[in-house]
Short mmCIF file of C-alpha atoms in Angstrom, two decimals:
data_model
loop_
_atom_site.label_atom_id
_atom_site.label_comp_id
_atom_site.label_asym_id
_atom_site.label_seq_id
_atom_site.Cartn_x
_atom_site.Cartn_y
_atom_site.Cartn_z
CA UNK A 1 40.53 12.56 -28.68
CA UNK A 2 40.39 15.89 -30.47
CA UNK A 3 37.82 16.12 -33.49
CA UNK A 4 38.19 18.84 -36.28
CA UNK A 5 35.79 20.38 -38.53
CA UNK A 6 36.35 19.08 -42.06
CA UNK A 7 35.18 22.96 -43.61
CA UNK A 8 38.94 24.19 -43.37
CA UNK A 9 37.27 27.92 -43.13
CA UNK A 10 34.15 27.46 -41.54
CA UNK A 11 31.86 30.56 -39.94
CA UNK A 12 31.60 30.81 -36.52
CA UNK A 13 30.21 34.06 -35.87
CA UNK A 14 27.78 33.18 -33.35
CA UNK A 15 28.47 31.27 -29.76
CA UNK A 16 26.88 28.65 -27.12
CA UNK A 17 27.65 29.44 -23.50
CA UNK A 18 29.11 26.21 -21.74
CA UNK A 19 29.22 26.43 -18.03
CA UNK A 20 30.38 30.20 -18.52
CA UNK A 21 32.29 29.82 -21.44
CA UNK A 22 31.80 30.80 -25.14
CA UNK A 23 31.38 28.23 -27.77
CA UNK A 24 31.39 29.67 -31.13
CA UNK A 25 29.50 27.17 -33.38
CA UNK A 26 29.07 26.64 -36.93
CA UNK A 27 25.85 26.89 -38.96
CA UNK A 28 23.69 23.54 -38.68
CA UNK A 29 25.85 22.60 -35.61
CA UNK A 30 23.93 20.66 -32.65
CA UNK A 31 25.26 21.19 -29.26
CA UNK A 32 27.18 17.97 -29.19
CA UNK A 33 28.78 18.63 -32.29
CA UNK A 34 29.86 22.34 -31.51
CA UNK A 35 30.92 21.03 -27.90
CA UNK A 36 33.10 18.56 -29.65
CA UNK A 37 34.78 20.74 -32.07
CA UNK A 38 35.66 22.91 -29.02
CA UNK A 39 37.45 19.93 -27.44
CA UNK A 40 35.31 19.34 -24.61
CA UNK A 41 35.16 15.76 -23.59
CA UNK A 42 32.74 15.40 -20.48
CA UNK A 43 29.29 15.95 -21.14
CA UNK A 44 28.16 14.23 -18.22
CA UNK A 45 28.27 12.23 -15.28
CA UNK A 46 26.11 9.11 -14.58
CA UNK A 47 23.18 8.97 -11.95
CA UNK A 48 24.06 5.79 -10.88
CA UNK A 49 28.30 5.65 -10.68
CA UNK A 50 29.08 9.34 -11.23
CA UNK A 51 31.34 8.06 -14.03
CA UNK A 52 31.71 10.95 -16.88
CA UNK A 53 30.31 10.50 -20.46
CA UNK A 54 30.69 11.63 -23.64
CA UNK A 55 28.56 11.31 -26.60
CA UNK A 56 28.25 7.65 -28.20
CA UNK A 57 25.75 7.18 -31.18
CA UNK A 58 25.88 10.87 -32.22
CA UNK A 59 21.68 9.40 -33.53
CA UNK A 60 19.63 10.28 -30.20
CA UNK A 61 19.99 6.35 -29.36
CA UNK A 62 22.20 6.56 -26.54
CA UNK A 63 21.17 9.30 -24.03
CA UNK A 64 25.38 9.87 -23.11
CA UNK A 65 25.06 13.05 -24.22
CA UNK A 66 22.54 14.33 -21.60
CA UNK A 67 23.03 18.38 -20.81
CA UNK A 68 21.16 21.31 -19.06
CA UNK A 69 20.18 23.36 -21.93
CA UNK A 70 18.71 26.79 -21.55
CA UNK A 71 17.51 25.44 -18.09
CA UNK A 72 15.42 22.34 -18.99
CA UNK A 73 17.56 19.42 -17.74
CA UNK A 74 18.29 15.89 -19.69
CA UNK A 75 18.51 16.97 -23.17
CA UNK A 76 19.96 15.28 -25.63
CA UNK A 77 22.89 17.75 -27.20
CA UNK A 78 23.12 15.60 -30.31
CA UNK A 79 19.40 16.49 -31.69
CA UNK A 80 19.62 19.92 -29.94
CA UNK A 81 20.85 22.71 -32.68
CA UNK A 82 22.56 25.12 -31.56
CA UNK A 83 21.70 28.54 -31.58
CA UNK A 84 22.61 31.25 -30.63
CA UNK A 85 23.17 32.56 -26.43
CA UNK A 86 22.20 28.74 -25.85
CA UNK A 87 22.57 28.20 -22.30
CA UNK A 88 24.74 24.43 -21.58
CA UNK A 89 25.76 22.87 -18.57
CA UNK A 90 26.94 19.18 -17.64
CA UNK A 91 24.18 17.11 -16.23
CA UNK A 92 25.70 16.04 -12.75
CA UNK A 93 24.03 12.75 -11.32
CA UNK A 94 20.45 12.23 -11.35
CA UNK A 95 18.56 15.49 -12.18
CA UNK A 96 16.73 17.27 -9.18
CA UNK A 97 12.83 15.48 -8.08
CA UNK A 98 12.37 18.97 -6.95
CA UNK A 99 11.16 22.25 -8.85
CA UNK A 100 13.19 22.30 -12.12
CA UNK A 101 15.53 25.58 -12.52
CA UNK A 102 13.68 27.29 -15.09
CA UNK A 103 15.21 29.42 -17.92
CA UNK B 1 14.02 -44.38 -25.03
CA UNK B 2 15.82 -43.02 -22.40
CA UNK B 3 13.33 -41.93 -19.19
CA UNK B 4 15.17 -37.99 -19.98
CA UNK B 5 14.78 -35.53 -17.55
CA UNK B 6 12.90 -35.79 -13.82
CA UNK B 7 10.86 -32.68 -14.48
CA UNK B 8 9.86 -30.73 -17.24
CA UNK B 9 8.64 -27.39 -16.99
CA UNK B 10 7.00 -25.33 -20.02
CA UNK B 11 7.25 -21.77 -19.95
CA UNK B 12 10.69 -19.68 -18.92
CA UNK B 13 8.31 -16.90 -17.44
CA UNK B 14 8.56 -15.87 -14.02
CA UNK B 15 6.07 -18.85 -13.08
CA UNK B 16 8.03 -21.42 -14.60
CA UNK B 17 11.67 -20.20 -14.32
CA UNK B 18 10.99 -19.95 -10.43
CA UNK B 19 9.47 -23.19 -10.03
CA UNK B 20 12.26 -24.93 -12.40
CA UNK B 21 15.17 -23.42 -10.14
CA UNK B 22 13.11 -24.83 -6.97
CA UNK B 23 12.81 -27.90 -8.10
CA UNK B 24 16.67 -28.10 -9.59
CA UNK B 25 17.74 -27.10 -5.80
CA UNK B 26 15.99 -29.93 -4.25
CA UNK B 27 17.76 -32.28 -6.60
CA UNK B 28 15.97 -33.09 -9.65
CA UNK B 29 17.14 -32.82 -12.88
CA UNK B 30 15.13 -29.93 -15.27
CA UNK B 31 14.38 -29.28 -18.47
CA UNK B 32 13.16 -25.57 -18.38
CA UNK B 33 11.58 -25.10 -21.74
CA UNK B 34 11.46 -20.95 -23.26
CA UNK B 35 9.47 -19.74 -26.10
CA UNK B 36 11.10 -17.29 -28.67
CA UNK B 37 11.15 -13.40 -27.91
CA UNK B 38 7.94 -13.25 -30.20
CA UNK B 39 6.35 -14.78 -27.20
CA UNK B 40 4.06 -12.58 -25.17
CA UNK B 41 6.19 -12.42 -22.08
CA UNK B 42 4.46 -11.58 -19.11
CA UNK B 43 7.59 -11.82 -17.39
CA UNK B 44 9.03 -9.14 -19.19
CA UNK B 45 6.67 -6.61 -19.39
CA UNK B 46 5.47 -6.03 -15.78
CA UNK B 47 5.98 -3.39 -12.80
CA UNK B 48 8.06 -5.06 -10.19
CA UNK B 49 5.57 -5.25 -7.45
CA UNK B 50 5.69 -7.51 -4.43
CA UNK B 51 2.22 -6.83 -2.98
CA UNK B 52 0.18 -8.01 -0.58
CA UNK B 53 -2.36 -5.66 0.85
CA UNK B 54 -5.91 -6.24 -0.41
CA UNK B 55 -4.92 -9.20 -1.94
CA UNK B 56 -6.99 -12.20 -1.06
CA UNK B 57 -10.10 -10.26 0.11
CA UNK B 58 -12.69 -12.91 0.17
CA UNK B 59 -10.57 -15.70 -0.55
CA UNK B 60 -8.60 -16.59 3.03
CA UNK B 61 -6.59 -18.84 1.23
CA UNK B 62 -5.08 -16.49 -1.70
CA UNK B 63 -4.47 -14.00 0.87
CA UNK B 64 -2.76 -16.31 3.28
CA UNK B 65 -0.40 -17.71 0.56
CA UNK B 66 0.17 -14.40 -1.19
CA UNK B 67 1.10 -13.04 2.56
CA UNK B 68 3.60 -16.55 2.86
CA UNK B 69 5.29 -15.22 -0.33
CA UNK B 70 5.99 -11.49 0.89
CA UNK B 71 7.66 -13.29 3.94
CA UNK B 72 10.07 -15.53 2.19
CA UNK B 73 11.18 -12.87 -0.57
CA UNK B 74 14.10 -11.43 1.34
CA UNK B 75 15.36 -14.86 1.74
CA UNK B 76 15.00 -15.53 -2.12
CA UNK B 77 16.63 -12.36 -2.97
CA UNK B 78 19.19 -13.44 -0.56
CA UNK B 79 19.29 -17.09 -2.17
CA UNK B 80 19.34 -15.77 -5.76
CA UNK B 81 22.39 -13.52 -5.02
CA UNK B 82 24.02 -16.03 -3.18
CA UNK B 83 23.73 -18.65 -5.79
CA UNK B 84 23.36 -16.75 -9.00
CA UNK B 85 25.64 -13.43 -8.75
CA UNK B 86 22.50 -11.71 -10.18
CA UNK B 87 20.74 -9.16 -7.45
CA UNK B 88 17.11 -9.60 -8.16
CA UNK B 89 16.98 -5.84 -6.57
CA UNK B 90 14.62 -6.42 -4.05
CA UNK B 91 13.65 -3.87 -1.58
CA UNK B 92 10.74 -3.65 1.28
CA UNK B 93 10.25 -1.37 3.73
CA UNK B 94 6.68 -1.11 3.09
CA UNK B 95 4.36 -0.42 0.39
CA UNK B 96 1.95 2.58 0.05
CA UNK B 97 -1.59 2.77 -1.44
CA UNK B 98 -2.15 6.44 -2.11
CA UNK B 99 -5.70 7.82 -1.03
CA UNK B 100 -7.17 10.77 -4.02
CA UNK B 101 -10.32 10.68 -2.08
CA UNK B 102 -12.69 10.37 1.35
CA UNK B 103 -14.13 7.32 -0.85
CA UNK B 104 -10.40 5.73 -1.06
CA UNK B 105 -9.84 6.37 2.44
CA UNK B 106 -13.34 4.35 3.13
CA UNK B 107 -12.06 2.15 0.70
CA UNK B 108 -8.91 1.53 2.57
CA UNK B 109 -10.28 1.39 5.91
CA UNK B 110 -12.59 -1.73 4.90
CA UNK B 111 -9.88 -3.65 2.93
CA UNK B 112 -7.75 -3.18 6.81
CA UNK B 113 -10.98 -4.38 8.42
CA UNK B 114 -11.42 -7.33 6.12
CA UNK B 115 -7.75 -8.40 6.10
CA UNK B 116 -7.85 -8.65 10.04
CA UNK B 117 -11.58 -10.70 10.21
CA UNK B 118 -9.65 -13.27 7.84
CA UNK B 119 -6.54 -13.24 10.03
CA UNK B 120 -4.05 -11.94 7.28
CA UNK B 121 -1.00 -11.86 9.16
CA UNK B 122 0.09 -8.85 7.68
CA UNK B 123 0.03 -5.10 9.60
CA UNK B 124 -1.96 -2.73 7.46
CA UNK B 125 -2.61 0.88 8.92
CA UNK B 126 -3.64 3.95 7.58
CA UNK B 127 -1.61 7.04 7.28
CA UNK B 128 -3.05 10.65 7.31
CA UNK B 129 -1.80 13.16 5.18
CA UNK B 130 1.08 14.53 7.58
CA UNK B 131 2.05 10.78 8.63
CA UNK B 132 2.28 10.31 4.88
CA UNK B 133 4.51 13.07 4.24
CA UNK B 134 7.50 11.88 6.94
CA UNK B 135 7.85 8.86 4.60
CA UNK B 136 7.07 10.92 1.14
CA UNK B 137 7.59 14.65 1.13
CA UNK B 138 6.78 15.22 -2.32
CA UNK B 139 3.47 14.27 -2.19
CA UNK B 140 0.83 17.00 -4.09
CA UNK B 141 -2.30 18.75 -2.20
CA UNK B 142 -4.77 16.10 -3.08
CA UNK B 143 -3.27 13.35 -1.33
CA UNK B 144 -4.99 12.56 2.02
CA UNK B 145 -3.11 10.06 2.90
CA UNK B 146 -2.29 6.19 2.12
CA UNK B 147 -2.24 2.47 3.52
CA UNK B 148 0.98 1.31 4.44
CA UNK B 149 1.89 -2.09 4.80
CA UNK B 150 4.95 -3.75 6.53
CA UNK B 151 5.19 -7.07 3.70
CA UNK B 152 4.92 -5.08 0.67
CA UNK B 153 8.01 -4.70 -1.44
CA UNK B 154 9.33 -4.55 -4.83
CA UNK B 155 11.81 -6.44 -7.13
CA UNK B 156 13.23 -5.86 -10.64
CA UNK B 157 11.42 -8.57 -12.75
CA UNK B 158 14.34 -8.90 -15.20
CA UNK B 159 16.91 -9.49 -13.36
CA UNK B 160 14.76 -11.69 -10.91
CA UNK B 161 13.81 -13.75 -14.62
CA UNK B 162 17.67 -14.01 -15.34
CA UNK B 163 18.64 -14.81 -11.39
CA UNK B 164 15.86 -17.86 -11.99
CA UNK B 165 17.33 -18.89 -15.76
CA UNK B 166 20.79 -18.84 -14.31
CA UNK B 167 20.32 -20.39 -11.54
CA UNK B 168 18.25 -23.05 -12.65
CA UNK B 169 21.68 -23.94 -15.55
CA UNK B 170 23.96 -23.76 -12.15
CA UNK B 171 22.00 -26.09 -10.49
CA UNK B 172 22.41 -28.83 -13.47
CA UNK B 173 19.45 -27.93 -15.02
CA UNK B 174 18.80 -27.26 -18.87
CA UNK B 175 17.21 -24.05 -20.42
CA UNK B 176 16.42 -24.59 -23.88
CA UNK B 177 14.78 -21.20 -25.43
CA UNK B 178 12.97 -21.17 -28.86
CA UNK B 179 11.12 -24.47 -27.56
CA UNK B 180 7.46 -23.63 -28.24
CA UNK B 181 5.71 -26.81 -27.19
CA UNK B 182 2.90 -28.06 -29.15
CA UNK B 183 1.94 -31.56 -28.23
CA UNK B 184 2.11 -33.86 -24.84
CA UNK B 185 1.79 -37.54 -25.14
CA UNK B 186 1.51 -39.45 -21.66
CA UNK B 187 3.65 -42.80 -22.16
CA UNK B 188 2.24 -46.47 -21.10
CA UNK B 189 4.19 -47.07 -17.66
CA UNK B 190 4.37 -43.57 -17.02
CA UNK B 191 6.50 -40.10 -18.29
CA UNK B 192 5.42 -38.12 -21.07
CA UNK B 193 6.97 -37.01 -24.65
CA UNK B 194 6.73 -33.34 -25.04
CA UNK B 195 6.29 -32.37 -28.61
CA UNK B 196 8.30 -29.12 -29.76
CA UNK B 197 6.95 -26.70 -32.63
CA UNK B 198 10.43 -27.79 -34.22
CA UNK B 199 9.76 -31.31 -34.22
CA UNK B 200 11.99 -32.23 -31.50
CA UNK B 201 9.87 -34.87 -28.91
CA UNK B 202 11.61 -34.79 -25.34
CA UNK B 203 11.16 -37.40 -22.83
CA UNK B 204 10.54 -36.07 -19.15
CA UNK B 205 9.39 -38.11 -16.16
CA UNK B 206 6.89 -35.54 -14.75
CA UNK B 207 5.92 -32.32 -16.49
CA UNK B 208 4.64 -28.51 -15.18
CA UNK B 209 2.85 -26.52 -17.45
CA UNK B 210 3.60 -22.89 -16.98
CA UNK B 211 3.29 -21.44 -20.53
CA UNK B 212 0.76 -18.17 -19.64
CA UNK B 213 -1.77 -17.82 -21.78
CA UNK B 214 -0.16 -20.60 -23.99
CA UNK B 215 -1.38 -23.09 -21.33
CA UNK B 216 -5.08 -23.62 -22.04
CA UNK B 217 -4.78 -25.17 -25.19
CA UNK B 218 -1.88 -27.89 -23.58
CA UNK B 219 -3.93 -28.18 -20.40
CA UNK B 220 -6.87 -29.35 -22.67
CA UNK B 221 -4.76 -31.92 -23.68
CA UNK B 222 -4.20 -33.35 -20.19
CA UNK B 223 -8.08 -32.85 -19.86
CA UNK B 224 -8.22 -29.62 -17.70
CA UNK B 225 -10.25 -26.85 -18.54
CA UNK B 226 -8.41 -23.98 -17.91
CA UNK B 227 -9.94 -20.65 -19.61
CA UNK B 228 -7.54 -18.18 -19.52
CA UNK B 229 -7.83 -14.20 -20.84
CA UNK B 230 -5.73 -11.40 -21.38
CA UNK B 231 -5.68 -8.14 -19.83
CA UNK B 232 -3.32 -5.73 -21.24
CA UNK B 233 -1.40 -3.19 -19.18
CA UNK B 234 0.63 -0.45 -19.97
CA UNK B 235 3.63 1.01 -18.46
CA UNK B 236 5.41 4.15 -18.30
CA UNK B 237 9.25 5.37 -17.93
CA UNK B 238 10.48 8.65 -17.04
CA UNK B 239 13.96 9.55 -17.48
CA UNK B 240 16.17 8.93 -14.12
CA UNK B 241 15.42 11.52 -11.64
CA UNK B 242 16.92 11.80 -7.82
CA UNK B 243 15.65 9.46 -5.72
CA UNK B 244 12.27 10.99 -4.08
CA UNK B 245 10.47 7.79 -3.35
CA UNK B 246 11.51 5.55 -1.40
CA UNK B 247 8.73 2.92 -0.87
CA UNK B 248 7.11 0.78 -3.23
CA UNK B 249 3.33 2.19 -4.14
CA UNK B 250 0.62 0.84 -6.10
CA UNK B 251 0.99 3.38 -9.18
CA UNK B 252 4.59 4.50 -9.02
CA UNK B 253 7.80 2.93 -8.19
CA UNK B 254 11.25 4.66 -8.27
CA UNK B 255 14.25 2.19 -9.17
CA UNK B 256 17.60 2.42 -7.09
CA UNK B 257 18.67 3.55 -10.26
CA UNK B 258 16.36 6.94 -10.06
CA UNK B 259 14.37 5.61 -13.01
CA UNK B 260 10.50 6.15 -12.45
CA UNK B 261 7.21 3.71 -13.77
CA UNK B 262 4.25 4.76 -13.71
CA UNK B 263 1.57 1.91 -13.99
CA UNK B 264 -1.75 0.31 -13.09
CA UNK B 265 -3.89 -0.38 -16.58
CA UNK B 266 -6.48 -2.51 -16.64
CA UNK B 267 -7.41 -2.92 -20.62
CA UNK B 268 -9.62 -5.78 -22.72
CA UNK B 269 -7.94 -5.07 -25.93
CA UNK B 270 -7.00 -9.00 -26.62
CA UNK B 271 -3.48 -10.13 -27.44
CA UNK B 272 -2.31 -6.87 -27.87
CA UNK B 273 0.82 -5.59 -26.33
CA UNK B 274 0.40 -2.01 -27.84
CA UNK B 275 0.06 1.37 -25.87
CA UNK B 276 -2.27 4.11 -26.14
CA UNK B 277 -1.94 8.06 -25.96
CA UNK B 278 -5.17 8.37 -23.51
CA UNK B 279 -3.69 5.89 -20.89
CA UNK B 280 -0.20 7.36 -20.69
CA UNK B 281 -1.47 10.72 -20.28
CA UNK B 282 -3.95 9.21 -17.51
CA UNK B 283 -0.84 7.39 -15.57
CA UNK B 284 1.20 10.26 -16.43
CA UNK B 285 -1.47 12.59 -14.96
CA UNK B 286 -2.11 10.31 -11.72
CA UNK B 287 2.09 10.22 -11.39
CA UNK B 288 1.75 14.24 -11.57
CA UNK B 289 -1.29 14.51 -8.85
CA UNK B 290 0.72 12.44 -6.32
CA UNK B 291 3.99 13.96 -6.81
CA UNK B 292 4.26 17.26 -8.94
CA UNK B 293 7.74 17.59 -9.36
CA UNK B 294 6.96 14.81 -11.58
CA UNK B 295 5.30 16.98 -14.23
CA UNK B 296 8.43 18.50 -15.21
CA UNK B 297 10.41 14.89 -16.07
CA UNK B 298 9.74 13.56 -19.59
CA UNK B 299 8.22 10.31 -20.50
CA UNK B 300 11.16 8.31 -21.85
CA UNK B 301 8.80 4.87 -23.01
CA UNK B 302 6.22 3.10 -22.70
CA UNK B 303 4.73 -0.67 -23.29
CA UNK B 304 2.07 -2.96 -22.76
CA UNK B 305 2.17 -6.14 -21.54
CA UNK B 306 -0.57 -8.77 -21.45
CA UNK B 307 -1.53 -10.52 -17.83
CA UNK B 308 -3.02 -13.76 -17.41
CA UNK B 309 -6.30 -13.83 -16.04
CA UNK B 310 -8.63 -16.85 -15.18
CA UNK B 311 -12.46 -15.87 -14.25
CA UNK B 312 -11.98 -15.20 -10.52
CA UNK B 313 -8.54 -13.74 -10.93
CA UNK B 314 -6.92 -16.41 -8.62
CA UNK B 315 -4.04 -18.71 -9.12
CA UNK B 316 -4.74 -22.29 -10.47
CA UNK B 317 -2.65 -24.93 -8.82
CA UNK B 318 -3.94 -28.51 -10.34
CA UNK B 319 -2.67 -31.63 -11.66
CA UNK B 320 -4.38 -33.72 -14.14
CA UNK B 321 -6.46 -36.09 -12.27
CA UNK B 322 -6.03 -38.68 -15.61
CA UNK B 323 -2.33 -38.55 -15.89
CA UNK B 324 -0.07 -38.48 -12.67
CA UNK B 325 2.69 -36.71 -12.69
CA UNK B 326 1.52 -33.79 -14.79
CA UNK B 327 0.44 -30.46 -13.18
CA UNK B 328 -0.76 -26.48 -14.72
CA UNK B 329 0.20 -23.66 -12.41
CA UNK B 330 -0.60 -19.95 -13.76
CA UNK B 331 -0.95 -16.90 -11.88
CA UNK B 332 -1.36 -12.83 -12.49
CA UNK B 333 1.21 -11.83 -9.41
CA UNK B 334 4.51 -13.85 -10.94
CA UNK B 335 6.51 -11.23 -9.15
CA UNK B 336 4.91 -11.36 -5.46
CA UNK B 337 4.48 -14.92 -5.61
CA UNK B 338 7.84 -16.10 -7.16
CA UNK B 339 9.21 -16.90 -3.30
CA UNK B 340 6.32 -19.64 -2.78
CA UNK B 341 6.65 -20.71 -6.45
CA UNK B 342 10.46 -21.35 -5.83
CA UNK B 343 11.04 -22.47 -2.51
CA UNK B 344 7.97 -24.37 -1.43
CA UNK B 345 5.96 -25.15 -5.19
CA UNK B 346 9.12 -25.89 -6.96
CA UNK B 347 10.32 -28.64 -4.63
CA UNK B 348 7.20 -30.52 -3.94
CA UNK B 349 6.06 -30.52 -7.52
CA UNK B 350 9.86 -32.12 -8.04
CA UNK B 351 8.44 -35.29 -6.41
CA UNK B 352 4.97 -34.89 -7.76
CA UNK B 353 3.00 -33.14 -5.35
CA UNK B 354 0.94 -30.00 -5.31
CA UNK B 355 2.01 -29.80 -1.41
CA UNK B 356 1.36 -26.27 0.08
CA UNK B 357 -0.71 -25.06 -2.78
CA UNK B 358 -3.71 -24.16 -1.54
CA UNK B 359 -6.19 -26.59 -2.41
CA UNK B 360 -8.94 -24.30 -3.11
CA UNK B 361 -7.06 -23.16 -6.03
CA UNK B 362 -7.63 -26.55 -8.53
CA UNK B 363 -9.09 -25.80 -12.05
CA UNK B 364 -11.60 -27.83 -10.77
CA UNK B 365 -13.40 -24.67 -9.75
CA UNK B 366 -14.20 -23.91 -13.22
CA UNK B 367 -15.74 -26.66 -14.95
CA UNK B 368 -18.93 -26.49 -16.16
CA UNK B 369 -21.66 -27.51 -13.47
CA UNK B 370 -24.64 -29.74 -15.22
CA UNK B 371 -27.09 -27.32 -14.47
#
């Protein structure tokens, strides 16, 4: 599923880095919503299975949408604005007991 | 009037779910009667420990039967899956009591000492600080060490409560929720009519009362004095981190699922289920000192949940000496003692006997004496 901003001439002058790549986002964006824009499906995978998610309530109900952001692990990327040089991963599996990477 | 059902049991708690899916194995048929989810829920609210160590000190007989029900859990867990589908998650291996202090070490040391002189059949030994860390590595500077025992163990409560409900429907028997019981009426010739909130009245040959805190007022009616209070505890749930811990402990338990709870509250706040900022911070805090790579994972929720308490904080096993065939049982360890509940209480009390409940546990104990 592809999902498509509905301002046909939005401005996306400023960027997210996912996992290396840019993101350009729009003004008000969260992280989820930017991500999504860009087409990128897998924000996740599970702790317990490993099975991939993807954001679900879009409200900050759900918890599928947990990333890395700017170092600090489990954030939600639906309440999380975006802004800009943001630093997003994919949370992999249960996040580390250990010393947390910091930013 | 039709006779209705061999056994009734009131309350779908932990208590009363266990001894209803007993008694349904050993062939009688149950009526397992649940309050509505306004109901304080014991069962639902608590930390998942099957613990033995220091339990019983100065009363032989609690520790003996507590130390009965840490040895048949593995075979209820196996029993439950087996019949149910439902994998009440239980895990042993040990459980660890953490030692801040010389004074908890001391502390330790006698509860070991005092367990042996009453001939708990349990092995209790104390761990130094480097024995400690082969089991848990993550431990922080200002742990010295810990107890360790070989019968402690954990379970998930819920699914444990739902393994009991379902099992208790597979075995013939009936679970009818929003059943909040109000009156019981002993018949002539025996039985009694159980009156429901909704105006239903339900026949049953013998009856269990298991209803928590709910209980007193019913087990006045049967003439037992059962005073009953609630202490509130609170518990809280980080958000799912790697599995570090691998043993049950008395403050902090790590689900197989990575989640981690943080617990042990002791609060007189009444019927109140509510939480309070100064206790999580303290259980957050403790959670921190024993493991610091805890500090940086974020509180996800917390609750309160009320226990049951009677004045000397042991069980109550009693029928009512005035009308056969009725019986109270409430306890504050649902969890640890749900393997004696089910597979020796729940069969015995099926043909109307107290049988291996220790007889030092009647409410007897707590009438008062004529000066």
């Amino acid at each position: 599923m592809r999902f498509r901003r509905i301002d046909p001439a939005p401005s996306l002058a400023h960027q997210i880095h996912f996992e290396g790549t840019p993101i350009p986002f729009a003004e008000g964006d969260t992280v989820a919503g930017a991500l999504l824009a860009a087409g990128i499906g897998t924000f996740r995978t599970t702790p317990v299975t490993g099975a991939p998610r993807a954001p679900y309530c879009l409200m900050g109900s759900c918890f599928d949408c947990l990333m890395r952001i700017d170092g600090a692990e489990n954030r939600r990327a639906c309440m999380t604005p975006a802004s800009n040089g943001m630093r997003v991963e994919r949370a992999r599996g249960p996040r580390p007991a250990g010393e947390e990477r910091m930013p | 009037m039709t006779a209705g059902h061999d056994l009734a049991v009131i309350g779908g708690g932990l208590i009363g779910a266990a001894i209803a899916w007993g008694a349904a194995r050993s062939g009688a048929d149950v009526l397992l009667l649940d309050e509505g989810d306004i109901a304080l829920r014991a069962a639902r609210g608590n930390f998942g420990l099957v613990w033995l160590q220091g339990k019983g000190l100065g009363h032989p007989d609690y520790m003996h039967w507590s130390i009965r029900a840490g040895r048949l859990w593995p075979e209820l867990a196996r029993l439950l899956t087996e019949e149910t589908g439902i994998d009440p998650e239980w895990r042993g291996g040990g459980g660890l009591n953490f030692c801040l202090s010389e004074a908890d070490l001391a502390a330790r040391r006698e509860m070991i000492a005092r367990t042996a002189d009453a001939g708990g059949e349990i092995d209790i030994r104390l761990l130094d600080r480097a024995e400690l860390r082969a089991l848990a590595p993550g431990i922080g500077p200002e742990v010295l060490g810990a107890s360790l025992s070989d019968l402690d163990g954990e379970a998930n409560p819920l699914l444990t409560l739902r393994a009991f409900h379902t099992g208790v429907q597979r075995q013939g028997g009936t679970l009818r929720s929003n059943s909040r019981v109000q009156s019981l009426h002993p018949m002539a010739g025996g039985g009694f009519r159980i009156g429901l909130a909704d105006g239903a009245e339900l026949p049953a040959q013998r009856l269990v009362l298991a209803a928590g805190l709910g209980s007193e007022t019913l087990a006045a009616q049967l003439g037992l004095t059962l005073p009953l209070r609630p202490e509130r505890g609170q518990i809280v749930v980080t958000e799912r981190v790697a599995p570090f811990l691998h043993h049950p402990t008395n403050t902090i338990r790590q689900t197989r699922d990575g989640t981690v709870l943080l617990g042990s509250s002791h609060e007189d706040v009444g019927f109140s289920t509510g939480t309070d900022i100064a206790t999580i911070a303290r259980l957050c805090n403790t959670g921190a000192r024993l493991f610091p790579a805890l500090a940086e994972a974020r509180l996800m929720r917390a609750w309160g949940a009320v226990r049951i308490l009677t004045p000397d904080g042991l069980p109550v096993y009693d029928g009512a000496p005035d009308h056969p065939g009725a019986f109270v049982v409430t306890c504050h360890s649902g969890v640890t003692l749900a393997s004696v509940h089910a597979l020796d209480l729940g069969p015995a009390l099926a043909r109307g006997r107290l049988g291996p409940a220790p007889q030092t546990m009647r409410s007897s104990r707590f009438a008062l004496s004529p000066d």
